[in-house]
Amino acid sequence: MAKSIDWIDGALADLEDRCLLRRLAQRERSQGPVIVLDGQRLVNFGSNDYLGLAADPRLTAAVRQSLDQYGWGGGASPLISGHSRLHAQLERRLAEFERAEAALLFTSGYAANTGTIAALVSEGDAVFTDRKNHASLLDGCRLSRARVQVYPHGDWRRLEKLLARETGYRRRLIVTDSLFSMDGDLAPLVELADLADRYGAMLMIDEAHATGVFGHSGRGVAEHQGVETRVPIRVGTLSKALGSHGGYVVGERRLIEWLANRARSYVFSTAAPAAAAAASLAALDIVEAEPGRGKLLLDRSEQLRRRLSAKGWNVGRSASQIIPLLLGDDEQVIELSAALRHRGVFVPAIRPPTVPPGEACLRISLSHAHTSEMLELLAESLGRAPDPH
Ligand SMILES: *Cc1c(COP(=O)(O)O)cnc(C)c1O
C-alpha cells in the first residue's frame, strides 16, 4: 500500500542525481587538528575549532568539576528554573569580555539569531539582510514576518539605495555576518554603522566565526574595525573558536531584558547544561590569558592564502582563517575532496544549499592547533589548481 511519505524516495533520488545528497560521517574521539572520520585518520581542515580549544584539558576539567555540583541536565527553560549560577556567571563574564552592559545565553548561535531577529522586528517592520548571511539569520528574518529585503553581498551602496527607498515602516533592522562563513570575507561594518545612523535603522551583527579570532582581545570584527560601540546588537557563539557550546547576544541591559522576555527560542527551550557554561568560562580564561592565538592563526592564514593563490587557486575575497577554493562545479568539488581524503587530508566539499547554485567550493578552515607540517601537507596535496571546466 502506498504510504503518505513515499514522495521522499523520489526527492532523495533527485538530490543524489544532482550531487546534492549528503550523508553523515561518524567521528571517533575528540575534535582537533587530526580526527578519525569513518574510521580514517585525517588531518582536519573541516572544523570550526579555530583556537584548538574543543578538546583542551582545561575545558574538560571545568566540565568534570561542574558535574559534581550541578549534575548534567538543564531540566527547564531559563525563566522557570534552568538558569544556574554558572549561567549567570557566564553572562556577566561575556558582558565584561565584550565590553557590553549585559549578555544573554542561548542554547546555540542558531537559536540566538532566529530568536533575536524575530523579537526585534515583526509585521509592519523591515529587515535588510546580506545575500550571503548565514541560514540562521535568514530564518530569523522569515520567522519575524517583517518585510525582508536582501541586498547583494557586502554592497552597502545598494543597501543605502534600499534604505532611502523603503520607508514607512515602524522599525528597520540591518543584519549581517561580520565574517562570512563560506567566503571568509569581512562585512563593511564601518559603512553599515554609518548607514544605520543616517537612516535610523538598528544594526545587528553575527560574529560567530570571528569571536576569539579577530580583534586585539578576540572580540571579533567589530573590535578589529573599531565599531563595537556603534553596533547595538551583537551575536557570538561559544561553539566555534571557544570550543564549547551555546550562543549569546550582548548589548544594553534593556535589549537583554527584552530578549529574555520575547525571544521565543530563549523562552521556550530548555537551558543548556550548566557544564556547558563551565566549559565556556574556562575557554574565556584561555582567550584572555593567551590573546595571541587569534593573531597567529590569521597570520598563518594569510601565508597559506598567498601560497594557494600563487598556485592558481581562486580564494575569492577571503581575509580570514576560512579559505574557500572556489570551483563552482558540484561534481568537481566532490572529486577533489575525495582525492584529498585519499591522501589523509580532510577538506569538506561545500555545495548548495549551503552556498548558492554554481558556487560550490572546498572550504578550508584553519586552526591554531595546525602545525606547519600539516599546512605543508595541505598545500602539497592540493598542488596546482585544475583548469576551469
Ligand atoms: C555556525 C554559525 C551560527 C550558528 O552557531 P551555532 O552555535 O553553531 O548554532 C550562526 N551564525 C553563523 C554565521 C555561523 O556560522
mmCIF file of C-alpha atoms and ligand atoms in Angstrom:
data_model
loop_
_atom_site.group_PDB
_atom_site.id
_atom_site.type_symbol
_atom_site.label_atom_id
_atom_site.label_comp_id
_atom_site.label_asym_id
_atom_site.label_seq_id
_atom_site.Cartn_x
_atom_site.Cartn_y
_atom_site.Cartn_z
ATOM 1 C CA MET A 1 0.000 0.000 0.000
ATOM 2 C CA ALA A 2 1.220 3.462 -0.815
ATOM 3 C CA LYS A 3 2.282 5.494 2.177
ATOM 4 C CA SER A 4 1.908 9.209 2.622
ATOM 5 C CA ILE A 5 5.670 9.764 2.810
ATOM 6 C CA ASP A 6 6.527 7.785 -0.361
ATOM 7 C CA TRP A 7 7.337 11.063 -2.118
ATOM 8 C CA ILE A 8 10.569 11.192 -0.111
ATOM 9 C CA ASP A 9 12.090 8.357 -2.223
ATOM 10 C CA GLY A 10 11.835 10.486 -5.333
ATOM 11 C CA ALA A 11 13.047 13.621 -3.574
ATOM 12 C CA LEU A 12 16.143 11.844 -2.241
ATOM 13 C CA ALA A 13 16.883 10.282 -5.626
ATOM 14 C CA ASP A 14 16.674 13.748 -7.143
ATOM 15 C CA LEU A 15 19.219 15.089 -4.627
ATOM 16 C CA GLU A 16 21.510 12.177 -5.441
ATOM 17 C CA ASP A 17 21.231 12.818 -9.199
ATOM 18 C CA ARG A 18 22.225 16.431 -8.622
ATOM 19 C CA CYS A 19 25.243 15.519 -6.430
ATOM 20 C CA LEU A 20 23.483 17.197 -3.515
ATOM 21 C CA LEU A 21 22.761 14.198 -1.317
ATOM 22 C CA ARG A 22 24.598 14.475 1.987
ATOM 23 C CA ARG A 23 25.418 11.668 4.336
ATOM 24 C CA LEU A 24 26.618 11.689 7.892
ATOM 25 C CA ALA A 25 30.206 10.767 8.597
ATOM 26 C CA GLN A 26 30.990 9.402 12.027
ATOM 27 C CA ARG A 27 33.815 10.833 14.108
ATOM 28 C CA GLU A 28 35.631 8.829 16.754
ATOM 29 C CA ARG A 29 37.369 10.544 19.620
ATOM 30 C CA SER A 30 37.764 14.297 20.042
ATOM 31 C CA GLN A 31 37.620 17.206 17.629
ATOM 32 C CA GLY A 32 41.041 18.602 16.727
ATOM 33 C CA PRO A 33 43.683 19.095 14.028
ATOM 34 C CA VAL A 34 43.702 15.332 13.482
ATOM 35 C CA ILE A 35 40.419 13.450 13.554
ATOM 36 C CA VAL A 36 39.215 9.933 12.914
ATOM 37 C CA LEU A 37 36.288 10.095 10.499
ATOM 38 C CA ASP A 38 34.523 6.924 9.368
ATOM 39 C CA GLY A 39 37.491 5.013 10.741
ATOM 40 C CA GLN A 40 40.042 7.018 8.737
ATOM 41 C CA ARG A 41 42.684 9.172 10.406
ATOM 42 C CA LEU A 42 42.725 12.590 8.727
ATOM 43 C CA VAL A 43 44.397 15.946 9.096
ATOM 44 C CA ASN A 44 41.327 18.045 9.699
ATOM 45 C CA PHE A 45 40.568 21.241 7.791
ATOM 46 C CA GLY A 46 36.858 20.853 8.313
ATOM 47 C CA SER A 47 36.005 22.054 11.798
ATOM 48 C CA ASN A 48 35.365 25.469 13.328
ATOM 49 C CA ASP A 49 37.572 24.726 16.331
ATOM 50 C CA TYR A 50 39.684 27.734 15.326
ATOM 51 C CA LEU A 51 41.684 28.097 18.509
ATOM 52 C CA GLY A 52 42.111 24.384 19.156
ATOM 53 C CA LEU A 53 40.091 24.529 22.373
ATOM 54 C CA ALA A 54 37.389 21.909 21.726
ATOM 55 C CA ALA A 55 39.438 19.153 23.383
ATOM 56 C CA ASP A 56 41.565 21.331 25.659
ATOM 57 C CA PRO A 57 42.003 19.557 29.035
ATOM 58 C CA ARG A 58 41.214 22.813 30.859
ATOM 59 C CA LEU A 59 37.721 22.781 29.389
ATOM 60 C CA THR A 60 37.109 19.121 30.189
ATOM 61 C CA ALA A 61 38.422 19.628 33.739
ATOM 62 C CA ALA A 62 35.975 22.518 34.225
ATOM 63 C CA VAL A 63 33.139 20.321 32.975
ATOM 64 C CA ARG A 64 34.050 17.480 35.344
ATOM 65 C CA GLN A 65 34.177 19.811 38.280
ATOM 66 C CA SER A 66 30.820 21.376 37.475
ATOM 67 C CA LEU A 67 29.118 17.991 37.127
ATOM 68 C CA ASP A 68 29.592 17.156 40.809
ATOM 69 C CA GLN A 69 27.831 20.338 41.831
ATOM 70 C CA TYR A 70 25.218 20.806 39.101
ATOM 71 C CA GLY A 71 24.682 17.356 37.604
ATOM 72 C CA TRP A 72 24.050 17.133 33.882
ATOM 73 C CA GLY A 73 20.564 18.110 32.712
ATOM 74 C CA GLY A 74 19.306 21.688 32.448
ATOM 75 C CA GLY A 75 15.822 20.497 33.402
ATOM 76 C CA ALA A 76 13.784 23.581 32.493
ATOM 77 C CA SER A 77 13.831 26.748 30.447
ATOM 78 C CA PRO A 78 15.884 29.608 31.889
ATOM 79 C CA LEU A 79 12.864 31.629 33.039
ATOM 80 C CA ILE A 80 11.493 28.695 35.054
ATOM 81 C CA SER A 81 14.437 27.027 36.832
ATOM 82 C CA GLY A 82 17.077 26.229 34.209
ATOM 83 C CA HIS A 83 19.234 29.322 34.812
ATOM 84 C CA SER A 84 22.037 28.187 37.135
ATOM 85 C CA ARG A 85 24.608 30.242 38.956
ATOM 86 C CA LEU A 86 27.135 29.176 36.280
ATOM 87 C CA HIS A 87 24.880 30.522 33.517
ATOM 88 C CA ALA A 88 24.597 33.820 35.389
ATOM 89 C CA GLN A 89 28.349 33.920 35.932
ATOM 90 C CA LEU A 90 28.978 33.242 32.240
ATOM 91 C CA GLU A 91 26.577 36.008 31.190
ATOM 92 C CA ARG A 92 28.373 38.513 33.416
ATOM 93 C CA ARG A 93 31.687 37.304 32.082
ATOM 94 C CA LEU A 94 30.570 37.580 28.458
ATOM 95 C CA ALA A 95 29.295 41.115 29.056
ATOM 96 C CA GLU A 96 32.682 42.049 30.534
ATOM 97 C CA PHE A 97 34.603 40.307 27.757
ATOM 98 C CA GLU A 98 32.513 42.050 25.092
ATOM 99 C CA ARG A 99 32.507 45.376 26.958
ATOM 100 C CA ALA A 100 28.737 45.452 26.945
ATOM 101 C CA GLU A 101 26.206 46.113 29.692
ATOM 102 C CA ALA A 102 24.698 42.668 29.591
ATOM 103 C CA ALA A 103 24.602 39.314 27.812
ATOM 104 C CA LEU A 104 22.007 36.609 27.201
ATOM 105 C CA LEU A 105 22.883 32.946 26.670
ATOM 106 C CA PHE A 106 21.053 30.834 24.107
ATOM 107 C CA THR A 107 21.448 27.090 23.550
ATOM 108 C CA SER A 108 23.071 27.780 20.174
ATOM 109 C CA GLY A 109 24.060 30.586 17.856
ATOM 110 C CA TYR A 110 21.249 29.418 15.591
ATOM 111 C CA ALA A 111 18.735 29.946 18.381
ATOM 112 C CA ALA A 112 20.277 33.313 19.254
ATOM 113 C CA ASN A 113 19.867 34.579 15.691
ATOM 114 C CA THR A 114 16.361 33.345 14.979
ATOM 115 C CA GLY A 115 15.037 34.387 18.385
ATOM 116 C CA THR A 116 16.678 37.800 18.388
ATOM 117 C CA ILE A 117 15.605 38.930 14.920
ATOM 118 C CA ALA A 118 12.018 37.834 15.485
ATOM 119 C CA ALA A 119 11.973 39.686 18.818
ATOM 120 C CA LEU A 120 13.199 42.923 17.234
ATOM 121 C CA VAL A 121 11.022 43.178 14.128
ATOM 122 C CA SER A 122 7.631 41.880 13.065
ATOM 123 C CA GLU A 123 4.783 42.703 10.703
ATOM 124 C CA GLY A 124 4.962 46.338 9.682
ATOM 125 C CA ASP A 125 8.769 46.398 10.022
ATOM 126 C CA ALA A 126 11.554 45.782 7.509
ATOM 127 C CA VAL A 127 14.769 43.779 7.777
ATOM 128 C CA PHE A 128 17.726 44.246 5.414
ATOM 129 C CA THR A 129 19.925 41.182 5.027
ATOM 130 C CA ASP A 130 23.139 40.446 3.090
ATOM 131 C CA ARG A 131 22.630 37.821 0.393
ATOM 132 C CA LYS A 132 25.349 35.645 1.920
ATOM 133 C CA ASN A 133 24.192 35.824 5.515
ATOM 134 C CA HIS A 134 24.133 32.576 7.470
ATOM 135 C CA ALA A 135 20.975 30.465 7.205
ATOM 136 C CA SER A 136 20.100 31.170 10.842
ATOM 137 C CA LEU A 137 19.894 34.903 10.128
ATOM 138 C CA LEU A 138 17.748 34.348 7.070
ATOM 139 C CA ASP A 139 15.490 32.001 9.027
ATOM 140 C CA GLY A 140 15.151 34.673 11.719
ATOM 141 C CA CYS A 141 14.123 37.179 9.038
ATOM 142 C CA ARG A 142 11.494 34.799 7.698
ATOM 143 C CA LEU A 143 10.177 33.943 11.154
ATOM 144 C CA SER A 144 9.817 37.592 12.062
ATOM 145 C CA ARG A 145 7.207 38.240 9.336
ATOM 146 C CA ALA A 146 8.848 41.593 8.704
ATOM 147 C CA ARG A 147 9.365 42.628 5.072
ATOM 148 C CA VAL A 148 12.681 41.002 4.035
ATOM 149 C CA GLN A 149 14.983 42.998 1.736
ATOM 150 C CA VAL A 150 18.024 41.088 0.511
ATOM 151 C CA TYR A 151 20.965 43.233 -0.629
ATOM 152 C CA PRO A 152 23.907 41.977 -2.743
ATOM 153 C CA HIS A 153 26.834 40.631 -0.752
ATOM 154 C CA GLY A 154 28.775 43.395 1.015
ATOM 155 C CA ASP A 155 27.183 46.017 -1.218
ATOM 156 C CA TRP A 156 26.488 48.881 1.196
ATOM 157 C CA ARG A 157 25.847 51.313 -1.650
ATOM 158 C CA ARG A 158 22.985 49.168 -2.803
ATOM 159 C CA LEU A 159 21.803 48.894 0.803
ATOM 160 C CA GLU A 160 21.787 52.668 1.030
ATOM 161 C CA LYS A 161 19.510 52.862 -2.006
ATOM 162 C CA LEU A 162 17.152 50.358 -0.385
ATOM 163 C CA LEU A 163 17.135 52.277 2.893
ATOM 164 C CA ALA A 164 16.367 55.504 1.064
ATOM 165 C CA ARG A 165 13.547 53.871 -0.897
ATOM 166 C CA GLU A 166 11.976 51.506 1.634
ATOM 167 C CA THR A 167 10.446 53.908 4.105
ATOM 168 C CA GLY A 168 7.222 53.993 6.052
ATOM 169 C CA TYR A 169 7.975 51.028 8.266
ATOM 170 C CA ARG A 170 7.649 51.107 12.053
ATOM 171 C CA ARG A 171 11.200 49.801 12.618
ATOM 172 C CA ARG A 172 14.075 48.837 10.368
ATOM 173 C CA LEU A 173 16.855 46.368 11.101
ATOM 174 C CA ILE A 174 20.093 45.753 9.181
ATOM 175 C CA VAL A 175 21.567 42.324 9.845
ATOM 176 C CA THR A 176 24.872 40.832 8.703
ATOM 177 C CA ASP A 177 27.509 38.217 9.408
ATOM 178 C CA SER A 178 30.696 40.042 10.442
ATOM 179 C CA LEU A 179 32.881 37.268 8.997
ATOM 180 C CA PHE A 180 31.085 35.320 6.281
ATOM 181 C CA SER A 181 31.086 31.639 6.979
ATOM 182 C CA MET A 182 31.735 30.318 3.469
ATOM 183 C CA ASP A 183 33.676 33.108 1.729
ATOM 184 C CA GLY A 184 35.796 34.046 4.729
ATOM 185 C CA ASP A 185 35.494 37.745 3.936
ATOM 186 C CA LEU A 186 34.547 40.618 6.250
ATOM 187 C CA ALA A 187 31.461 42.807 6.247
ATOM 188 C CA PRO A 188 31.981 46.571 5.763
ATOM 189 C CA LEU A 189 30.928 47.316 9.345
ATOM 190 C CA VAL A 190 32.013 50.971 9.353
ATOM 191 C CA GLU A 191 29.847 51.739 6.332
ATOM 192 C CA LEU A 192 26.960 49.710 7.746
ATOM 193 C CA ALA A 193 27.162 51.573 11.064
ATOM 194 C CA ASP A 194 27.164 54.890 9.158
ATOM 195 C CA LEU A 195 24.070 53.840 7.222
ATOM 196 C CA ALA A 196 22.320 52.636 10.372
ATOM 197 C CA ASP A 197 22.940 56.048 11.944
ATOM 198 C CA ARG A 198 21.947 58.012 8.897
ATOM 199 C CA TYR A 199 18.720 56.108 8.280
ATOM 200 C CA GLY A 200 17.748 55.442 11.881
ATOM 201 C CA ALA A 201 17.958 51.643 11.497
ATOM 202 C CA MET A 202 19.016 49.092 14.118
ATOM 203 C CA LEU A 203 22.216 47.183 13.315
ATOM 204 C CA MET A 204 22.744 43.566 14.322
ATOM 205 C CA ILE A 205 25.921 41.635 13.574
ATOM 206 C CA ASP A 206 26.717 37.941 13.917
ATOM 207 C CA GLU A 207 30.316 37.346 14.995
ATOM 208 C CA ALA A 208 30.009 33.526 15.055
ATOM 209 C CA HIS A 209 33.265 32.885 13.162
ATOM 210 C CA ALA A 210 35.102 35.942 14.448
ATOM 211 C CA THR A 211 34.680 35.664 18.220
ATOM 212 C CA GLY A 212 38.029 34.707 19.740
ATOM 213 C CA VAL A 213 39.856 35.175 16.423
ATOM 214 C CA PHE A 214 39.530 38.809 15.262
ATOM 215 C CA GLY A 215 40.335 41.908 17.278
ATOM 216 C CA HIS A 216 43.152 42.562 19.689
ATOM 217 C CA SER A 217 41.237 40.958 22.555
ATOM 218 C CA GLY A 218 39.331 38.449 20.441
ATOM 219 C CA ARG A 219 36.016 40.270 20.479
ATOM 220 C CA GLY A 220 35.558 39.949 16.742
ATOM 221 C CA VAL A 221 35.441 42.020 13.579
ATOM 222 C CA ALA A 222 33.644 44.895 15.328
ATOM 223 C CA GLU A 223 36.655 45.260 17.610
ATOM 224 C CA HIS A 224 39.019 44.808 14.641
ATOM 225 C CA GLN A 225 37.233 47.582 12.698
ATOM 226 C CA GLY A 226 36.727 49.784 15.778
ATOM 227 C CA VAL A 227 32.924 49.954 15.634
ATOM 228 C CA GLU A 228 31.838 47.974 18.699
ATOM 229 C CA THR A 229 30.139 50.889 20.422
ATOM 230 C CA ARG A 230 28.197 51.648 17.235
ATOM 231 C CA VAL A 231 26.619 48.196 16.957
ATOM 232 C CA PRO A 232 23.733 47.862 19.413
ATOM 233 C CA ILE A 233 23.052 44.138 18.838
ATOM 234 C CA ARG A 234 25.982 41.721 18.718
ATOM 235 C CA VAL A 235 25.718 37.928 18.488
ATOM 236 C CA GLY A 236 28.518 35.489 19.193
ATOM 237 C CA THR A 237 28.849 31.752 19.526
ATOM 238 C CA LEU A 238 30.654 29.675 22.111
ATOM 239 C CA SER A 239 30.616 26.659 19.784
ATOM 240 C CA LYS A 240 33.353 27.622 17.348
ATOM 241 C CA ALA A 241 36.645 29.272 18.363
ATOM 242 C CA LEU A 242 35.732 28.964 22.031
ATOM 243 C CA GLY A 243 35.461 25.184 21.695
ATOM 244 C CA SER A 244 32.382 24.969 23.889
ATOM 245 C CA HIS A 245 28.657 25.119 23.191
ATOM 246 C CA GLY A 246 25.968 27.797 23.020
ATOM 247 C CA GLY A 247 25.292 31.217 21.527
ATOM 248 C CA TYR A 248 24.879 34.661 23.041
ATOM 249 C CA VAL A 249 23.759 38.224 22.462
ATOM 250 C CA VAL A 250 25.412 41.262 24.061
ATOM 251 C CA GLY A 251 24.191 44.823 24.267
ATOM 252 C CA GLU A 252 22.437 47.290 26.538
ATOM 253 C CA ARG A 253 20.585 45.979 29.576
ATOM 254 C CA ARG A 254 17.186 46.911 28.131
ATOM 255 C CA LEU A 255 17.912 44.913 24.962
ATOM 256 C CA ILE A 256 18.847 41.847 27.011
ATOM 257 C CA GLU A 257 15.776 42.170 29.214
ATOM 258 C CA TRP A 258 13.560 42.448 26.146
ATOM 259 C CA LEU A 259 15.113 39.353 24.538
ATOM 260 C CA ALA A 260 14.783 37.333 27.757
ATOM 261 C CA ASN A 261 11.071 38.139 27.658
ATOM 262 C CA ARG A 262 10.395 37.941 23.955
ATOM 263 C CA ALA A 263 12.947 35.777 22.084
ATOM 264 C CA ARG A 264 10.946 32.588 21.617
ATOM 265 C CA SER A 265 13.998 30.363 21.139
ATOM 266 C CA TYR A 266 15.121 31.547 24.592
ATOM 267 C CA VAL A 267 11.787 31.403 26.394
ATOM 268 C CA PHE A 268 10.596 28.062 25.042
ATOM 269 C CA SER A 269 13.749 25.969 25.137
ATOM 270 C CA THR A 270 15.487 24.133 27.974
ATOM 271 C CA ALA A 271 18.580 25.853 29.321
ATOM 272 C CA ALA A 272 21.879 24.243 28.313
ATOM 273 C CA PRO A 273 23.569 22.087 30.949
ATOM 274 C CA ALA A 274 25.481 24.177 33.492
ATOM 275 C CA ALA A 275 28.514 22.116 32.457
ATOM 276 C CA ALA A 276 28.478 23.865 29.057
ATOM 277 C CA ALA A 277 28.687 27.209 30.854
ATOM 278 C CA ALA A 278 31.601 25.889 32.931
ATOM 279 C CA ALA A 279 33.464 24.948 29.736
ATOM 280 C CA SER A 280 32.750 28.346 28.196
ATOM 281 C CA LEU A 281 34.107 30.122 31.281
ATOM 282 C CA ALA A 282 37.305 28.061 31.041
ATOM 283 C CA ALA A 283 37.590 28.916 27.331
ATOM 284 C CA LEU A 284 37.251 32.640 28.057
ATOM 285 C CA ASP A 285 40.013 32.310 30.667
ATOM 286 C CA ILE A 286 42.292 30.887 27.975
ATOM 287 C CA VAL A 287 41.408 33.503 25.348
ATOM 288 C CA GLU A 288 42.085 36.268 27.866
ATOM 289 C CA ALA A 289 45.326 34.720 29.121
ATOM 290 C CA GLU A 290 46.652 33.917 25.633
ATOM 291 C CA PRO A 291 45.383 36.707 23.371
ATOM 292 C CA GLY A 292 47.986 35.951 20.684
ATOM 293 C CA ARG A 293 46.221 32.834 19.414
ATOM 294 C CA GLY A 294 43.903 34.678 17.040
ATOM 295 C CA LYS A 295 46.639 36.795 15.509
ATOM 296 C CA LEU A 296 48.928 33.839 14.926
ATOM 297 C CA LEU A 297 46.098 31.991 13.233
ATOM 298 C CA LEU A 298 45.316 34.954 10.978
ATOM 299 C CA ASP A 299 48.996 35.411 10.056
ATOM 300 C CA ARG A 300 49.272 31.764 9.053
ATOM 301 C CA SER A 301 46.023 32.005 7.128
ATOM 302 C CA GLU A 302 47.396 34.877 5.096
ATOM 303 C CA GLN A 303 50.543 32.929 4.262
ATOM 304 C CA LEU A 304 48.530 29.952 3.085
ATOM 305 C CA ARG A 305 46.190 32.136 1.021
ATOM 306 C CA ARG A 306 49.170 33.698 -0.745
ATOM 307 C CA ARG A 307 50.685 30.328 -1.460
ATOM 308 C CA LEU A 308 47.454 28.888 -2.839
ATOM 309 C CA SER A 309 46.774 31.957 -4.991
ATOM 310 C CA ALA A 310 50.264 31.635 -6.440
ATOM 311 C CA LYS A 311 49.362 28.081 -7.470
ATOM 312 C CA GLY A 312 46.334 29.326 -9.368
ATOM 313 C CA TRP A 313 43.627 28.653 -6.769
ATOM 314 C CA ASN A 314 40.788 31.137 -6.537
ATOM 315 C CA VAL A 315 40.373 32.008 -2.860
ATOM 316 C CA GLY A 316 37.866 34.756 -3.583
ATOM 317 C CA ARG A 317 37.794 37.592 -1.068
ATOM 318 C CA SER A 318 38.884 35.535 1.924
ATOM 319 C CA ALA A 319 40.580 37.633 4.608
ATOM 320 C CA SER A 320 40.451 35.148 7.459
ATOM 321 C CA GLN A 321 41.036 31.618 8.709
ATOM 322 C CA ILE A 322 38.242 30.471 6.385
ATOM 323 C CA ILE A 323 39.678 29.926 2.916
ATOM 324 C CA PRO A 324 37.349 28.729 0.163
ATOM 325 C CA LEU A 325 38.737 27.226 -3.027
ATOM 326 C CA LEU A 326 36.122 28.413 -5.465
ATOM 327 C CA LEU A 327 35.437 25.924 -8.223
ATOM 328 C CA GLY A 328 31.722 26.297 -8.904
ATOM 329 C CA ASP A 329 31.055 22.779 -10.128
ATOM 330 C CA ASP A 330 29.381 20.427 -7.628
ATOM 331 C CA GLU A 331 30.901 17.284 -9.103
ATOM 332 C CA GLN A 332 34.396 18.752 -9.290
ATOM 333 C CA VAL A 333 34.440 19.770 -5.625
ATOM 334 C CA ILE A 334 33.304 16.306 -4.587
ATOM 335 C CA GLU A 335 36.052 14.671 -6.660
ATOM 336 C CA LEU A 336 38.706 16.971 -5.284
ATOM 337 C CA SER A 337 37.590 16.478 -1.705
ATOM 338 C CA ALA A 338 37.717 12.703 -2.228
ATOM 339 C CA ALA A 339 41.212 12.891 -3.753
ATOM 340 C CA LEU A 340 42.477 14.872 -0.763
ATOM 341 C CA ARG A 341 40.884 12.432 1.597
ATOM 342 C CA HIS A 342 42.750 9.653 -0.131
ATOM 343 C CA ARG A 343 45.924 11.462 0.935
ATOM 344 C CA GLY A 344 44.781 11.775 4.529
ATOM 345 C CA VAL A 345 43.566 15.358 4.293
ATOM 346 C CA PHE A 346 40.004 16.349 5.142
ATOM 347 C CA VAL A 347 38.643 19.420 3.347
ATOM 348 C CA PRO A 348 34.861 19.361 3.020
ATOM 349 C CA ALA A 349 33.088 19.999 -0.279
ATOM 350 C CA ILE A 350 30.515 22.752 0.168
ATOM 351 C CA ARG A 351 27.532 22.655 -2.135
ATOM 352 C CA PRO A 352 24.065 24.158 -2.372
ATOM 353 C CA PRO A 353 22.033 24.847 -0.295
ATOM 354 C CA THR A 354 24.931 25.943 1.937
ATOM 355 C CA VAL A 355 26.145 28.134 -0.941
ATOM 356 C CA PRO A 356 24.123 29.457 -3.907
ATOM 357 C CA PRO A 357 23.936 27.193 -7.006
ATOM 358 C CA GLY A 358 27.117 27.416 -9.111
ATOM 359 C CA GLU A 359 29.271 28.489 -6.150
ATOM 360 C CA ALA A 360 30.440 25.105 -4.891
ATOM 361 C CA CYS A 361 33.808 25.215 -3.155
ATOM 362 C CA LEU A 362 36.208 23.359 -0.929
ATOM 363 C CA ARG A 363 36.170 25.100 2.431
ATOM 364 C CA ILE A 364 39.485 25.085 4.248
ATOM 365 C CA SER A 365 39.187 26.080 7.834
ATOM 366 C CA LEU A 366 42.417 26.651 9.702
ATOM 367 C CA SER A 367 43.056 26.189 13.390
ATOM 368 C CA HIS A 368 45.649 27.499 15.788
ATOM 369 C CA ALA A 369 46.323 23.829 16.501
ATOM 370 C CA HIS A 370 47.548 23.001 12.969
ATOM 371 C CA THR A 371 51.314 22.502 12.774
ATOM 372 C CA SER A 372 53.422 23.827 9.898
ATOM 373 C CA GLU A 373 53.813 20.208 8.728
ATOM 374 C CA MET A 374 50.041 19.898 8.455
ATOM 375 C CA LEU A 375 49.792 23.105 6.416
ATOM 376 C CA GLU A 376 52.621 21.830 4.222
ATOM 377 C CA LEU A 377 50.765 18.566 3.633
ATOM 378 C CA LEU A 378 47.633 20.507 2.650
ATOM 379 C CA ALA A 379 49.457 22.750 0.176
ATOM 380 C CA GLU A 380 51.416 19.826 -1.289
ATOM 381 C CA SER A 381 48.304 17.687 -1.668
ATOM 382 C CA LEU A 382 46.436 20.471 -3.425
ATOM 383 C CA GLY A 383 49.278 21.277 -5.820
ATOM 384 C CA ARG A 384 48.222 23.406 -8.772
ATOM 385 C CA ALA A 385 44.643 24.432 -9.355
ATOM 386 C CA PRO A 386 42.804 22.402 -12.032
ATOM 387 C CA ASP A 387 41.903 24.175 -15.259
ATOM 388 C CA PRO A 388 38.396 25.592 -15.119
ATOM 389 C CA HIS A 389 35.751 23.254 -16.548
HETATM 390 C C1 LIG B 1 27.695 28.466 12.950
HETATM 391 C C2 LIG B 1 27.006 29.750 12.769
HETATM 392 C C3 LIG B 1 25.914 30.086 13.552
HETATM 393 C C4 LIG B 1 25.279 29.111 14.470
HETATM 394 O O1 LIG B 1 26.001 28.961 15.643
HETATM 395 P P1 LIG B 1 25.832 27.604 16.455
HETATM 396 O O2 LIG B 1 26.297 27.955 17.813
HETATM 397 O O3 LIG B 1 26.656 26.582 15.762
HETATM 398 O O4 LIG B 1 24.369 27.265 16.416
HETATM 399 C C5 LIG B 1 25.406 31.356 13.438
HETATM 400 N N1 LIG B 1 25.904 32.235 12.559
HETATM 401 C C6 LIG B 1 26.940 31.922 11.768
HETATM 402 C C7 LIG B 1 27.468 32.951 10.825
HETATM 403 C C8 LIG B 1 27.509 30.672 11.835
HETATM 404 O O5 LIG B 1 28.491 30.346 11.019
#
